[in-house]
Amino acid sequence: MVEITFLGSGGGRFITITQMRSTGGFLINSSVRLYVDPGPGALVRSWRYKLDPRKLDAIFVSHRHVDHCSDLEVMVEGMTIGVTKKRGVLIASKSVIEGDETHTPAVSKYHTDSLEEVHVANPGDRFVLGEDELIITPSIHSDPTTVGFRMRTAEGDISYIPDTEYFEGLKELHDGARIVIASVTRPQDMKIPYHLTTEDAVYFLRGLKKKPELFVMNHVGMKMHFANPHKEAKFIENVTGVKTIVAKEGLKVMVHGDEVALRTLRPVRFV
Ligand SMILES: [Zn+2]
């Protein structure tokens, strides 16, 4: 069984600063527990769904933009049981680990020293995580070191396409994945550089030889939010024949045998 739990579905500056959609990233629970893109709220939203960061095995961060990495250090503290145990794996873009001309690293030496393994991920790299394998894929984004992945699991492949503009190679990289999670930031007719739109999602899905069983639209930006992302999802589904949904906080996707099932988790309340 592979379970994917979303701790948010928002992306972009304006959704992030208003929290009109939460921005915590998502957790893949397969042979290992892999947290992906711990943006603002990752720790708080995790506990809201009783997900204990002390049980994480690995963290993947696609790039150094704050909506993808702001909670990285605190999630590392979770994974290392409050920096008392050397454990866990961090796989992240070069910009996250080393910083770039305009950004400091997203994680301090204090935190990377607490981890068992730290890897700068480049397209084509492969990392074994338990019984699974992470194949790193490229992106074309304003952070040029941005990376995604295709995760090979016993239940088939799970693909993550983070912030990127559409490019031809995208189809080959993710053809045949069972589940594709993609940052579809903008609705139809509202293209901006370095991000995917509804039309891009359609080109991508139409061009696949073996289509996924589920396409999850993630990283909903403000324009997409107000354009009604569910309507955009319906459009994608109608023209491509691929079941398409919009991520939301508390959404759980379960892949087991022939089945892909969806659930919405109930949040717990804290005082
Ligand atoms: Zn970005």
mmCIF file of C-alpha atoms and ligand atoms in Angstrom:
data_model
loop_
_atom_site.group_PDB
_atom_site.id
_atom_site.type_symbol
_atom_site.label_atom_id
_atom_site.label_comp_id
_atom_site.label_asym_id
_atom_site.label_seq_id
_atom_site.Cartn_x
_atom_site.Cartn_y
_atom_site.Cartn_z
ATOM 1 C CA MET A 1 0.000 0.000 0.000
ATOM 2 C CA VAL A 2 1.198 3.485 -0.857
ATOM 3 C CA GLU A 3 -0.538 6.419 0.814
ATOM 4 C CA ILE A 4 -0.121 10.058 -0.123
ATOM 5 C CA THR A 5 -1.419 12.660 2.332
ATOM 6 C CA PHE A 6 -1.653 16.305 1.340
ATOM 7 C CA LEU A 7 -0.922 18.960 3.971
ATOM 8 C CA GLY A 8 -1.852 21.712 1.592
ATOM 9 C CA SER A 9 -2.510 22.525 -2.031
ATOM 10 C CA GLY A 10 -1.510 26.170 -2.312
ATOM 11 C CA GLY A 11 1.446 27.762 -4.031
ATOM 12 C CA GLY A 12 2.739 31.119 -5.126
ATOM 13 C CA ARG A 13 3.326 34.224 -3.041
ATOM 14 C CA PHE A 14 -0.217 35.445 -2.600
ATOM 15 C CA ILE A 15 -1.854 32.160 -1.643
ATOM 16 C CA THR A 16 1.058 31.568 0.730
ATOM 17 C CA ILE A 17 0.934 34.875 2.582
ATOM 18 C CA THR A 18 -2.861 34.769 2.901
ATOM 19 C CA GLN A 19 -3.079 30.999 3.553
ATOM 20 C CA MET A 20 -6.228 30.885 1.461
ATOM 21 C CA ARG A 21 -4.984 27.382 0.796
ATOM 22 C CA SER A 22 -2.516 25.726 3.113
ATOM 23 C CA THR A 23 1.017 25.188 1.863
ATOM 24 C CA GLY A 24 2.424 22.256 3.852
ATOM 25 C CA GLY A 25 3.419 19.950 0.965
ATOM 26 C CA PHE A 26 2.653 16.212 1.093
ATOM 27 C CA LEU A 27 3.751 12.951 2.655
ATOM 28 C CA ILE A 28 4.281 9.691 0.769
ATOM 29 C CA ASN A 29 4.029 6.641 2.983
ATOM 30 C CA SER A 30 5.449 3.656 1.100
ATOM 31 C CA SER A 31 8.307 1.408 2.312
ATOM 32 C CA VAL A 32 9.633 4.682 3.764
ATOM 33 C CA ARG A 33 7.918 7.844 4.940
ATOM 34 C CA LEU A 34 9.004 10.615 2.586
ATOM 35 C CA TYR A 35 7.952 14.219 3.171
ATOM 36 C CA VAL A 36 7.854 16.369 0.047
ATOM 37 C CA ASP A 37 8.235 20.160 -0.090
ATOM 38 C CA PRO A 38 7.657 21.245 3.534
ATOM 39 C CA GLY A 39 6.370 24.760 2.874
ATOM 40 C CA PRO A 40 4.843 27.141 5.451
ATOM 41 C CA GLY A 41 2.680 25.150 7.878
ATOM 42 C CA ALA A 42 4.126 21.689 7.201
ATOM 43 C CA LEU A 43 4.742 20.934 10.877
ATOM 44 C CA VAL A 44 1.454 22.372 12.137
ATOM 45 C CA ARG A 45 -0.650 20.733 9.417
ATOM 46 C CA SER A 46 1.105 17.391 9.957
ATOM 47 C CA TRP A 47 0.044 17.271 13.597
ATOM 48 C CA ARG A 48 -3.438 18.354 12.587
ATOM 49 C CA TYR A 49 -3.743 14.958 10.873
ATOM 50 C CA LYS A 50 -1.779 13.047 13.540
ATOM 51 C CA LEU A 51 1.256 12.670 11.310
ATOM 52 C CA ASP A 52 4.288 12.525 13.561
ATOM 53 C CA PRO A 53 7.436 14.081 12.007
ATOM 54 C CA ARG A 54 9.562 11.867 14.301
ATOM 55 C CA LYS A 55 8.471 8.955 12.100
ATOM 56 C CA LEU A 56 9.841 10.441 8.881
ATOM 57 C CA ASP A 57 12.652 8.632 7.067
ATOM 58 C CA ALA A 58 13.410 11.166 4.354
ATOM 59 C CA ILE A 59 12.595 14.664 3.112
ATOM 60 C CA PHE A 60 12.629 15.823 -0.528
ATOM 61 C CA VAL A 61 12.711 19.531 -1.392
ATOM 62 C CA SER A 62 12.272 20.542 -5.021
ATOM 63 C CA HIS A 63 13.670 24.085 -4.798
ATOM 64 C CA ARG A 64 14.572 27.092 -2.659
ATOM 65 C CA HIS A 65 11.316 29.062 -2.971
ATOM 66 C CA VAL A 66 9.776 29.681 0.423
ATOM 67 C CA ASP A 67 6.445 27.999 -0.397
ATOM 68 C CA HIS A 68 8.374 24.719 -0.774
ATOM 69 C CA CYS A 69 11.038 24.847 1.926
ATOM 70 C CA SER A 70 10.265 27.228 4.817
ATOM 71 C CA ASP A 71 9.551 24.390 7.301
ATOM 72 C CA LEU A 72 12.502 22.245 6.256
ATOM 73 C CA GLU A 73 14.637 22.863 9.353
ATOM 74 C CA VAL A 74 11.822 22.186 11.769
ATOM 75 C CA MET A 75 10.901 18.974 9.907
ATOM 76 C CA VAL A 76 14.567 17.918 10.117
ATOM 77 C CA GLU A 77 14.317 18.512 13.872
ATOM 78 C CA GLY A 78 11.279 16.215 13.882
ATOM 79 C CA MET A 79 13.002 13.511 11.844
ATOM 80 C CA THR A 80 16.067 13.607 14.126
ATOM 81 C CA ILE A 81 13.900 13.495 17.290
ATOM 82 C CA GLY A 82 14.863 17.024 18.210
ATOM 83 C CA VAL A 83 18.451 16.664 16.952
ATOM 84 C CA THR A 84 19.142 13.889 19.471
ATOM 85 C CA LYS A 85 19.622 11.109 16.908
ATOM 86 C CA LYS A 86 21.614 11.094 13.696
ATOM 87 C CA ARG A 87 18.995 9.821 11.307
ATOM 88 C CA GLY A 88 17.089 10.535 8.117
ATOM 89 C CA VAL A 89 17.890 11.439 4.532
ATOM 90 C CA LEU A 90 17.582 14.831 2.856
ATOM 91 C CA ILE A 91 17.381 14.935 -0.938
ATOM 92 C CA ALA A 92 17.050 18.461 -2.286
ATOM 93 C CA SER A 93 17.977 20.875 -5.043
ATOM 94 C CA LYS A 94 21.431 22.462 -4.978
ATOM 95 C CA SER A 95 19.850 25.817 -4.090
ATOM 96 C CA VAL A 96 18.224 24.341 -0.961
ATOM 97 C CA ILE A 97 21.398 22.777 0.366
ATOM 98 C CA GLU A 98 23.994 25.283 -0.816
ATOM 99 C CA GLY A 99 22.004 28.451 -1.481
ATOM 100 C CA ASP A 100 22.453 30.556 -4.610
ATOM 101 C CA GLU A 101 23.265 34.173 -5.556
ATOM 102 C CA THR A 102 20.073 35.472 -3.964
ATOM 103 C CA HIS A 103 19.240 32.868 -1.324
ATOM 104 C CA THR A 104 21.010 31.455 1.712
ATOM 105 C CA PRO A 105 20.782 27.658 2.072
ATOM 106 C CA ALA A 106 17.315 26.623 3.346
ATOM 107 C CA VAL A 107 18.928 24.397 5.952
ATOM 108 C CA SER A 108 21.727 25.195 8.399
ATOM 109 C CA LYS A 109 24.882 23.178 8.987
ATOM 110 C CA TYR A 110 23.546 22.412 12.463
ATOM 111 C CA HIS A 111 20.612 20.659 10.801
ATOM 112 C CA THR A 112 22.473 18.897 7.978
ATOM 113 C CA ASP A 113 25.006 17.595 10.539
ATOM 114 C CA SER A 114 22.128 15.892 12.358
ATOM 115 C CA LEU A 115 21.157 13.865 9.278
ATOM 116 C CA GLU A 116 22.433 10.480 8.231
ATOM 117 C CA GLU A 117 22.593 11.442 4.544
ATOM 118 C CA VAL A 118 22.358 14.725 2.615
ATOM 119 C CA HIS A 119 22.195 14.663 -1.185
ATOM 120 C CA VAL A 120 22.153 17.444 -3.759
ATOM 121 C CA ALA A 121 19.772 16.029 -6.367
ATOM 122 C CA ASN A 122 20.509 16.426 -10.070
ATOM 123 C CA PRO A 123 18.357 15.199 -12.970
ATOM 124 C CA GLY A 124 19.068 11.527 -13.675
ATOM 125 C CA ASP A 125 20.262 10.751 -10.136
ATOM 126 C CA ARG A 126 18.744 7.695 -8.488
ATOM 127 C CA PHE A 127 18.351 7.225 -4.761
ATOM 128 C CA VAL A 128 17.294 4.014 -3.064
ATOM 129 C CA LEU A 129 14.905 4.624 -0.161
ATOM 130 C CA GLY A 130 13.921 1.365 1.547
ATOM 131 C CA GLU A 131 12.263 -0.783 -1.129
ATOM 132 C CA ASP A 132 11.611 2.252 -3.307
ATOM 133 C CA GLU A 133 13.710 4.231 -5.726
ATOM 134 C CA LEU A 134 13.616 7.943 -6.421
ATOM 135 C CA ILE A 135 14.599 8.963 -9.958
ATOM 136 C CA ILE A 136 15.320 12.692 -10.112
ATOM 137 C CA THR A 137 13.725 14.645 -12.971
ATOM 138 C CA PRO A 138 14.491 18.139 -14.339
ATOM 139 C CA SER A 139 12.383 21.321 -14.261
ATOM 140 C CA ILE A 140 12.549 24.629 -16.079
ATOM 141 C CA HIS A 141 11.909 27.155 -13.338
ATOM 142 C CA SER A 142 13.226 30.505 -12.095
ATOM 143 C CA ASP A 143 15.291 28.499 -9.608
ATOM 144 C CA PRO A 144 17.350 26.689 -12.274
ATOM 145 C CA THR A 145 18.295 23.856 -9.897
ATOM 146 C CA THR A 146 14.657 22.820 -9.314
ATOM 147 C CA VAL A 147 14.095 19.060 -9.446
ATOM 148 C CA GLY A 148 11.147 16.658 -9.348
ATOM 149 C CA PHE A 149 11.007 12.893 -9.189
ATOM 150 C CA ARG A 150 9.531 9.659 -10.299
ATOM 151 C CA MET A 151 9.269 7.262 -7.359
ATOM 152 C CA ARG A 152 9.286 3.564 -8.159
ATOM 153 C CA THR A 153 7.267 1.664 -5.564
ATOM 154 C CA ALA A 154 5.833 -1.843 -5.254
ATOM 155 C CA GLU A 155 2.452 -0.318 -6.199
ATOM 156 C CA GLY A 156 3.731 1.406 -9.338
ATOM 157 C CA ASP A 157 5.294 4.788 -9.985
ATOM 158 C CA ILE A 158 4.358 8.065 -8.303
ATOM 159 C CA SER A 159 5.517 11.161 -10.201
ATOM 160 C CA TYR A 160 6.001 14.632 -8.818
ATOM 161 C CA ILE A 161 6.259 17.533 -11.265
ATOM 162 C CA PRO A 162 7.072 20.622 -9.184
ATOM 163 C CA ASP A 163 7.191 24.217 -10.465
ATOM 164 C CA THR A 164 8.255 24.139 -14.102
ATOM 165 C CA GLU A 165 7.260 25.465 -17.442
ATOM 166 C CA TYR A 166 6.078 22.930 -19.961
ATOM 167 C CA PHE A 167 8.791 21.245 -22.022
ATOM 168 C CA GLU A 168 8.693 18.370 -24.480
ATOM 169 C CA GLY A 169 10.733 15.932 -22.377
ATOM 170 C CA LEU A 170 8.215 16.085 -19.549
ATOM 171 C CA LYS A 171 6.022 13.417 -21.140
ATOM 172 C CA GLU A 172 8.757 10.806 -21.528
ATOM 173 C CA LEU A 173 9.972 11.358 -17.984
ATOM 174 C CA HIS A 174 6.588 10.568 -16.477
ATOM 175 C CA ASP A 175 4.957 8.283 -19.054
ATOM 176 C CA GLY A 176 3.434 5.246 -17.364
ATOM 177 C CA ALA A 177 3.383 6.623 -13.812
ATOM 178 C CA ARG A 178 0.250 5.540 -11.936
ATOM 179 C CA ILE A 179 -0.201 8.797 -10.069
ATOM 180 C CA VAL A 180 1.060 12.190 -11.248
ATOM 181 C CA ILE A 181 1.112 15.137 -8.838
ATOM 182 C CA ALA A 182 1.853 18.381 -10.673
ATOM 183 C CA SER A 183 2.139 22.090 -9.841
ATOM 184 C CA VAL A 184 -0.584 23.434 -12.112
ATOM 185 C CA THR A 185 -0.384 27.012 -10.902
ATOM 186 C CA ARG A 186 -2.408 28.921 -13.473
ATOM 187 C CA PRO A 187 -5.823 28.430 -15.160
ATOM 188 C CA GLN A 188 -6.544 28.563 -18.890
ATOM 189 C CA ASP A 189 -5.419 31.698 -20.755
ATOM 190 C CA MET A 190 -3.320 32.963 -17.837
ATOM 191 C CA LYS A 191 0.150 31.703 -18.587
ATOM 192 C CA ILE A 192 3.141 33.077 -16.679
ATOM 193 C CA PRO A 193 6.768 32.083 -17.229
ATOM 194 C CA TYR A 194 8.153 29.054 -15.394
ATOM 195 C CA HIS A 195 4.786 27.575 -14.362
ATOM 196 C CA LEU A 196 2.258 25.097 -15.733
ATOM 197 C CA THR A 197 -1.243 26.053 -16.805
ATOM 198 C CA THR A 198 -4.364 24.004 -17.404
ATOM 199 C CA GLU A 199 -3.490 23.870 -21.144
ATOM 200 C CA ASP A 200 -0.020 22.542 -20.326
ATOM 201 C CA ALA A 201 -1.575 19.790 -18.220
ATOM 202 C CA VAL A 202 -3.745 18.871 -21.218
ATOM 203 C CA TYR A 203 -0.749 18.752 -23.648
ATOM 204 C CA PHE A 204 1.146 16.660 -21.145
ATOM 205 C CA LEU A 205 -1.622 14.125 -20.501
ATOM 206 C CA ARG A 206 -2.668 13.860 -24.150
ATOM 207 C CA GLY A 207 0.909 13.110 -25.160
ATOM 208 C CA LEU A 208 1.378 10.180 -22.792
ATOM 209 C CA LYS A 209 1.380 6.677 -24.248
ATOM 210 C CA LYS A 210 0.309 5.187 -20.933
ATOM 211 C CA LYS A 211 -1.861 7.613 -19.015
ATOM 212 C CA PRO A 212 -1.886 7.831 -15.222
ATOM 213 C CA GLU A 213 -4.815 6.517 -13.208
ATOM 214 C CA LEU A 214 -4.950 9.807 -11.340
ATOM 215 C CA PHE A 215 -3.680 13.322 -12.026
ATOM 216 C CA VAL A 216 -3.511 15.582 -8.960
ATOM 217 C CA MET A 217 -3.365 19.341 -9.481
ATOM 218 C CA ASN A 218 -1.270 20.887 -6.739
ATOM 219 C CA HIS A 219 0.343 24.288 -6.030
ATOM 220 C CA VAL A 220 -2.844 26.225 -6.768
ATOM 221 C CA GLY A 221 -1.983 29.907 -7.246
ATOM 222 C CA MET A 222 -4.297 32.845 -6.549
ATOM 223 C CA LYS A 223 -5.535 33.140 -10.145
ATOM 224 C CA MET A 224 -6.256 29.406 -10.273
ATOM 225 C CA HIS A 225 -7.953 29.556 -6.871
ATOM 226 C CA PHE A 226 -10.396 32.202 -8.093
ATOM 227 C CA ALA A 227 -10.877 30.582 -11.503
ATOM 228 C CA ASN A 228 -12.343 27.534 -9.666
ATOM 229 C CA PRO A 229 -9.700 24.814 -9.881
ATOM 230 C CA HIS A 230 -12.374 22.093 -9.780
ATOM 231 C CA LYS A 231 -13.778 23.430 -13.036
ATOM 232 C CA GLU A 232 -10.274 23.406 -14.538
ATOM 233 C CA ALA A 233 -9.820 19.812 -13.301
ATOM 234 C CA LYS A 234 -13.111 18.802 -14.926
ATOM 235 C CA PHE A 235 -11.951 20.382 -18.196
ATOM 236 C CA ILE A 236 -8.655 18.471 -18.079
ATOM 237 C CA GLU A 237 -10.513 15.245 -17.308
ATOM 238 C CA ASN A 238 -13.049 15.782 -20.110
ATOM 239 C CA VAL A 239 -10.504 16.425 -22.827
ATOM 240 C CA THR A 240 -7.882 13.864 -21.779
ATOM 241 C CA GLY A 241 -9.976 11.094 -20.203
ATOM 242 C CA VAL A 242 -7.627 11.086 -17.170
ATOM 243 C CA LYS A 243 -9.251 11.275 -13.738
ATOM 244 C CA THR A 244 -8.158 14.680 -12.436
ATOM 245 C CA ILE A 245 -8.591 16.131 -8.962
ATOM 246 C CA VAL A 246 -7.428 19.197 -7.056
ATOM 247 C CA ALA A 247 -5.279 18.570 -3.995
ATOM 248 C CA LYS A 248 -6.536 19.850 -0.654
ATOM 249 C CA GLU A 249 -5.366 19.757 2.918
ATOM 250 C CA GLY A 250 -6.325 16.393 4.437
ATOM 251 C CA LEU A 251 -6.711 14.575 1.102
ATOM 252 C CA LYS A 252 -5.388 11.040 1.225
ATOM 253 C CA VAL A 253 -4.717 9.005 -1.927
ATOM 254 C CA MET A 254 -4.356 5.264 -1.336
ATOM 255 C CA VAL A 255 -2.826 2.980 -3.954
ATOM 256 C CA HIS A 256 -3.212 -0.718 -3.317
ATOM 257 C CA GLY A 257 -3.337 -3.510 -5.891
ATOM 258 C CA ASP A 258 -5.677 -2.467 -8.712
ATOM 259 C CA GLU A 259 -7.266 0.260 -6.676
ATOM 260 C CA VAL A 260 -6.668 3.972 -6.266
ATOM 261 C CA ALA A 261 -8.941 5.245 -3.489
ATOM 262 C CA LEU A 262 -9.460 8.745 -2.090
ATOM 263 C CA ARG A 263 -10.330 9.866 1.435
ATOM 264 C CA THR A 264 -10.614 13.158 3.222
ATOM 265 C CA LEU A 265 -9.102 13.046 6.710
ATOM 266 C CA ARG A 266 -10.677 14.863 9.626
ATOM 267 C CA PRO A 267 -8.418 17.363 11.326
ATOM 268 C CA VAL A 268 -7.847 17.124 15.072
ATOM 269 C CA ARG A 269 -8.297 20.273 17.103
ATOM 270 C CA PHE A 270 -5.671 21.649 19.394
ATOM 271 C CA VAL A 271 -6.026 24.057 22.294
HETATM 272 ZN ZN ZN B 1 8.919 28.150 -7.303
#
